[in-house]
Amino acid sequence: SDLQKQEERGELLQPLIFVLLVLCSVLLYFKVSLMDPGFVKSEEVEAGTSEEQSMVMPQVPSNIKMRRCGYCMVKQPMRAKHCQLCQHCVRRYDHHCPWIENCVGEKNHPLFIVYLSVQLVVLLWGGHVAWSGLYFEQSWGWLQHNVLLLMSFLLIVVFTMVVLLLLISHLYLISCNTTTWEFMSHHRISYLRHSELENPFDQGVILNLWRFFC
């Protein structure tokens, strides 16, 4: 049959890989959106928190103490922030993503980067497929028959640019060991405003990436 011949020629491999990538992207979306981003769950603070902070941020003045959240009344660890949409304090808070309806924080941030990467590959591949199906002709009949494909291609281009810019910005911030919240609100965060260094968390690009992903 034609299907068997296509399989023998390896023509079914690429569609199969594309479907698997789409499935992987969907699974990653639900995983990132449903998992705990690093909620501060209790009043208890780890015994080694102050020691760990002094090792990571030796330039921060000693008078910078953990403060109690005015919303959920828990003591916030360093780099945590309360999200009013999730109604929780989140460790190493980055931002609240409306696309996944969840915070991006300490636990799901690496997986969020993986999700963006897979989504970008899917969009680039889908854009290539849509573009290869377009044969331009200067006629009204051609436009009527290809309007949906053309609109799909333009929509893919828009989403691709959004995901690409988002991924690049996140990778840049990760390489600097900072978060979106810290980058945007540097002047309002006490442990950054009173630090002698502009970014006391920065330990070099390689070590920053290693500690984030590994």
Short mmCIF file of C-alpha atoms in Angstrom, two decimals:
data_model
loop_
_atom_site.label_atom_id
_atom_site.label_comp_id
_atom_site.label_asym_id
_atom_site.label_seq_id
_atom_site.Cartn_x
_atom_site.Cartn_y
_atom_site.Cartn_z
CA SER A 1 0.00 0.00 0.00
CA ASP A 2 0.96 3.65 -0.26
CA LEU A 3 1.29 3.85 3.53
CA GLN A 4 3.77 0.98 3.60
CA LYS A 5 5.80 2.53 0.76
CA GLN A 6 5.93 5.85 2.59
CA GLU A 7 7.05 4.05 5.74
CA GLU A 8 9.79 2.23 3.84
CA ARG A 9 11.04 5.53 2.40
CA GLY A 10 11.03 7.11 5.86
CA GLU A 11 8.44 9.71 4.89
CA LEU A 12 6.35 9.02 8.01
CA LEU A 13 9.19 9.71 10.43
CA GLN A 14 8.97 13.50 10.30
CA PRO A 15 5.17 13.67 10.86
CA LEU A 16 5.55 11.21 13.73
CA ILE A 17 8.29 13.32 15.36
CA PHE A 18 6.19 16.46 14.90
CA VAL A 19 3.15 14.83 16.56
CA LEU A 20 5.35 13.65 19.45
CA LEU A 21 6.73 17.16 19.89
CA VAL A 22 3.22 18.60 19.97
CA LEU A 23 2.18 15.97 22.52
CA CYS A 24 5.28 16.72 24.59
CA SER A 25 4.48 20.44 24.47
CA VAL A 26 0.92 19.84 25.67
CA LEU A 27 2.10 17.58 28.52
CA LEU A 28 4.72 20.13 29.57
CA TYR A 29 2.07 22.87 29.52
CA PHE A 30 -0.19 20.97 31.93
CA LYS A 31 2.76 19.93 34.09
CA VAL A 32 4.06 23.49 34.49
CA SER A 33 0.59 24.95 35.00
CA LEU A 34 -0.55 22.39 37.59
CA MET A 35 2.63 21.85 39.63
CA ASP A 36 3.64 23.68 42.79
CA PRO A 37 5.90 26.59 41.73
CA GLY A 38 7.47 26.72 45.19
CA PHE A 39 4.77 27.94 47.56
CA VAL A 40 5.90 28.90 51.06
CA LYS A 41 3.57 26.55 52.92
CA SER A 42 4.32 26.97 56.60
CA GLU A 43 5.66 29.30 59.26
CA GLU A 44 8.72 27.12 59.74
CA VAL A 45 11.99 28.43 58.36
CA GLU A 46 14.87 26.09 57.64
CA ALA A 47 17.64 26.16 60.24
CA GLY A 48 20.27 26.82 57.65
CA THR A 49 18.48 29.64 55.86
CA SER A 50 20.45 32.49 57.42
CA GLU A 51 23.74 30.65 56.93
CA GLU A 52 22.87 29.89 53.31
CA GLN A 53 21.96 33.51 52.63
CA SER A 54 25.22 34.73 54.15
CA MET A 55 27.14 32.36 51.88
CA VAL A 56 25.26 33.35 48.74
CA MET A 57 24.97 37.06 49.51
CA PRO A 58 27.86 38.09 51.78
CA GLN A 59 27.54 41.74 50.68
CA VAL A 60 23.98 42.11 51.97
CA PRO A 61 23.89 44.07 55.26
CA SER A 62 23.10 41.98 58.33
CA ASN A 63 20.12 44.16 59.16
CA ILE A 64 18.22 42.78 56.16
CA LYS A 65 15.98 40.21 57.82
CA MET A 66 13.19 38.01 56.55
CA ARG A 67 9.92 39.88 56.72
CA ARG A 68 6.43 38.61 57.36
CA CYS A 69 4.04 38.66 54.41
CA GLY A 70 1.18 41.07 54.95
CA TYR A 71 -1.24 38.82 53.04
CA CYS A 72 -0.67 35.20 54.10
CA MET A 73 1.29 36.07 57.29
CA VAL A 74 4.21 33.71 56.70
CA LYS A 75 7.87 34.66 56.98
CA GLN A 76 9.19 35.16 53.48
CA PRO A 77 12.52 33.52 52.62
CA MET A 78 15.01 35.52 50.59
CA ARG A 79 13.83 36.13 46.98
CA ALA A 80 10.24 35.09 47.78
CA LYS A 81 7.23 37.23 46.89
CA HIS A 82 3.51 37.04 47.48
CA CYS A 83 1.36 36.50 44.39
CA GLN A 84 -2.07 38.03 44.85
CA LEU A 85 -3.52 35.92 42.03
CA CYS A 86 -2.34 32.61 43.52
CA GLN A 87 -2.80 33.86 47.10
CA HIS A 88 0.55 32.37 48.15
CA CYS A 89 4.13 33.42 48.69
CA VAL A 90 6.39 31.83 46.08
CA ARG A 91 10.05 30.97 46.58
CA ARG A 92 12.40 32.57 44.06
CA TYR A 93 9.40 34.25 42.47
CA ASP A 94 9.86 35.12 38.80
CA HIS A 95 6.42 36.17 37.57
CA HIS A 96 2.80 35.07 37.33
CA CYS A 97 2.20 33.75 33.83
CA PRO A 98 -1.37 34.27 32.57
CA TRP A 99 -0.78 31.76 29.77
CA ILE A 100 -0.32 28.86 32.23
CA GLU A 101 -2.45 30.46 34.99
CA ASN A 102 0.28 29.76 37.51
CA CYS A 103 3.33 31.38 39.04
CA VAL A 104 6.79 30.68 37.70
CA GLY A 105 9.00 30.09 40.70
CA GLU A 106 11.72 27.98 42.24
CA LYS A 107 10.27 24.55 41.42
CA ASN A 108 8.79 24.99 37.94
CA HIS A 109 11.05 27.65 36.40
CA PRO A 110 13.49 25.15 34.77
CA LEU A 111 10.58 23.15 33.38
CA PHE A 112 9.01 26.38 32.12
CA ILE A 113 12.18 27.04 30.08
CA VAL A 114 12.01 23.51 28.65
CA TYR A 115 8.36 24.09 27.75
CA LEU A 116 9.20 27.33 25.95
CA SER A 117 12.00 25.60 24.04
CA VAL A 118 9.79 22.73 22.88
CA GLN A 119 7.00 25.16 22.00
CA LEU A 120 9.42 27.22 19.92
CA VAL A 121 10.53 24.13 17.97
CA VAL A 122 6.89 23.19 17.32
CA LEU A 123 6.06 26.72 16.13
CA LEU A 124 9.09 26.92 13.84
CA TRP A 125 8.29 23.52 12.37
CA GLY A 126 4.61 24.41 11.96
CA GLY A 127 5.56 27.69 10.31
CA HIS A 128 7.82 25.86 7.89
CA VAL A 129 5.02 23.44 6.98
CA ALA A 130 2.54 26.28 6.48
CA TRP A 131 5.01 28.25 4.35
CA SER A 132 5.83 25.23 2.18
CA GLY A 133 2.12 24.84 1.41
CA LEU A 134 1.81 28.38 0.06
CA TYR A 135 2.22 28.93 -3.68
CA PHE A 136 1.68 32.60 -4.32
CA GLU A 137 -0.39 33.76 -7.26
CA GLN A 138 -1.78 37.21 -7.95
CA SER A 139 -5.41 36.22 -8.25
CA TRP A 140 -8.53 36.48 -6.15
CA GLY A 141 -9.25 32.78 -6.54
CA TRP A 142 -5.87 31.88 -5.06
CA LEU A 143 -6.51 34.10 -2.05
CA GLN A 144 -9.92 32.50 -1.44
CA HIS A 145 -8.42 29.01 -1.47
CA ASN A 146 -5.40 29.88 0.69
CA VAL A 147 -6.75 32.49 3.11
CA LEU A 148 -6.92 30.05 6.06
CA LEU A 149 -3.42 28.76 5.42
CA LEU A 150 -2.11 32.31 5.08
CA MET A 151 -3.81 33.40 8.31
CA SER A 152 -2.43 30.33 10.09
CA PHE A 153 1.08 31.17 8.92
CA LEU A 154 0.81 34.79 10.10
CA LEU A 155 -0.57 33.65 13.47
CA ILE A 156 2.30 31.18 13.85
CA VAL A 157 4.80 33.96 13.08
CA VAL A 158 3.30 36.17 15.80
CA PHE A 159 3.38 33.39 18.41
CA THR A 160 6.89 32.41 17.36
CA MET A 161 8.18 35.95 17.92
CA VAL A 162 6.50 36.12 21.34
CA VAL A 163 7.90 32.76 22.49
CA LEU A 164 11.35 33.53 21.06
CA LEU A 165 11.60 36.90 22.83
CA LEU A 166 10.30 35.37 26.06
CA LEU A 167 12.82 32.52 25.90
CA ILE A 168 15.74 34.84 25.12
CA SER A 169 14.84 37.21 27.96
CA HIS A 170 14.52 34.35 30.45
CA LEU A 171 17.83 32.79 29.40
CA TYR A 172 19.51 36.17 29.80
CA LEU A 173 18.09 36.64 33.30
CA ILE A 174 19.03 33.08 34.25
CA SER A 175 22.59 33.64 33.07
CA CYS A 176 22.71 36.67 35.41
CA ASN A 177 21.03 34.72 38.25
CA THR A 178 18.20 37.17 38.61
CA THR A 179 14.44 36.94 38.18
CA THR A 180 11.94 38.96 36.20
CA TRP A 181 10.56 40.41 39.42
CA GLU A 182 14.03 41.39 40.69
CA PHE A 183 14.96 42.84 37.30
CA MET A 184 11.80 44.95 37.05
CA SER A 185 11.59 46.00 40.72
CA HIS A 186 15.25 46.27 41.71
CA HIS A 187 14.77 49.67 43.34
CA ARG A 188 11.92 48.43 45.57
CA ILE A 189 13.52 45.22 46.91
CA SER A 190 15.34 45.75 50.21
CA TYR A 191 18.00 43.05 49.83
CA LEU A 192 18.96 44.46 46.42
CA ARG A 193 18.57 48.14 47.23
CA HIS A 194 20.90 47.90 50.23
CA SER A 195 23.44 45.59 48.63
CA GLU A 196 26.89 46.82 47.69
CA LEU A 197 26.65 44.94 44.40
CA GLU A 198 24.10 45.54 41.68
CA ASN A 199 23.35 41.82 41.59
CA PRO A 200 24.73 39.97 44.64
CA PHE A 201 23.44 36.62 43.35
CA ASP A 202 25.56 36.66 40.19
CA GLN A 203 28.31 34.02 40.33
CA GLY A 204 29.25 33.95 36.66
CA VAL A 205 27.34 32.73 33.63
CA ILE A 206 28.47 29.09 33.75
CA LEU A 207 27.82 28.62 37.46
CA ASN A 208 24.50 30.47 37.24
CA LEU A 209 23.28 28.18 34.43
CA TRP A 210 24.61 25.08 36.18
CA ARG A 211 22.85 25.85 39.45
CA PHE A 212 19.60 26.74 37.70
CA PHE A 213 19.30 23.67 35.47
CA CYS A 214 21.24 21.13 37.52
#
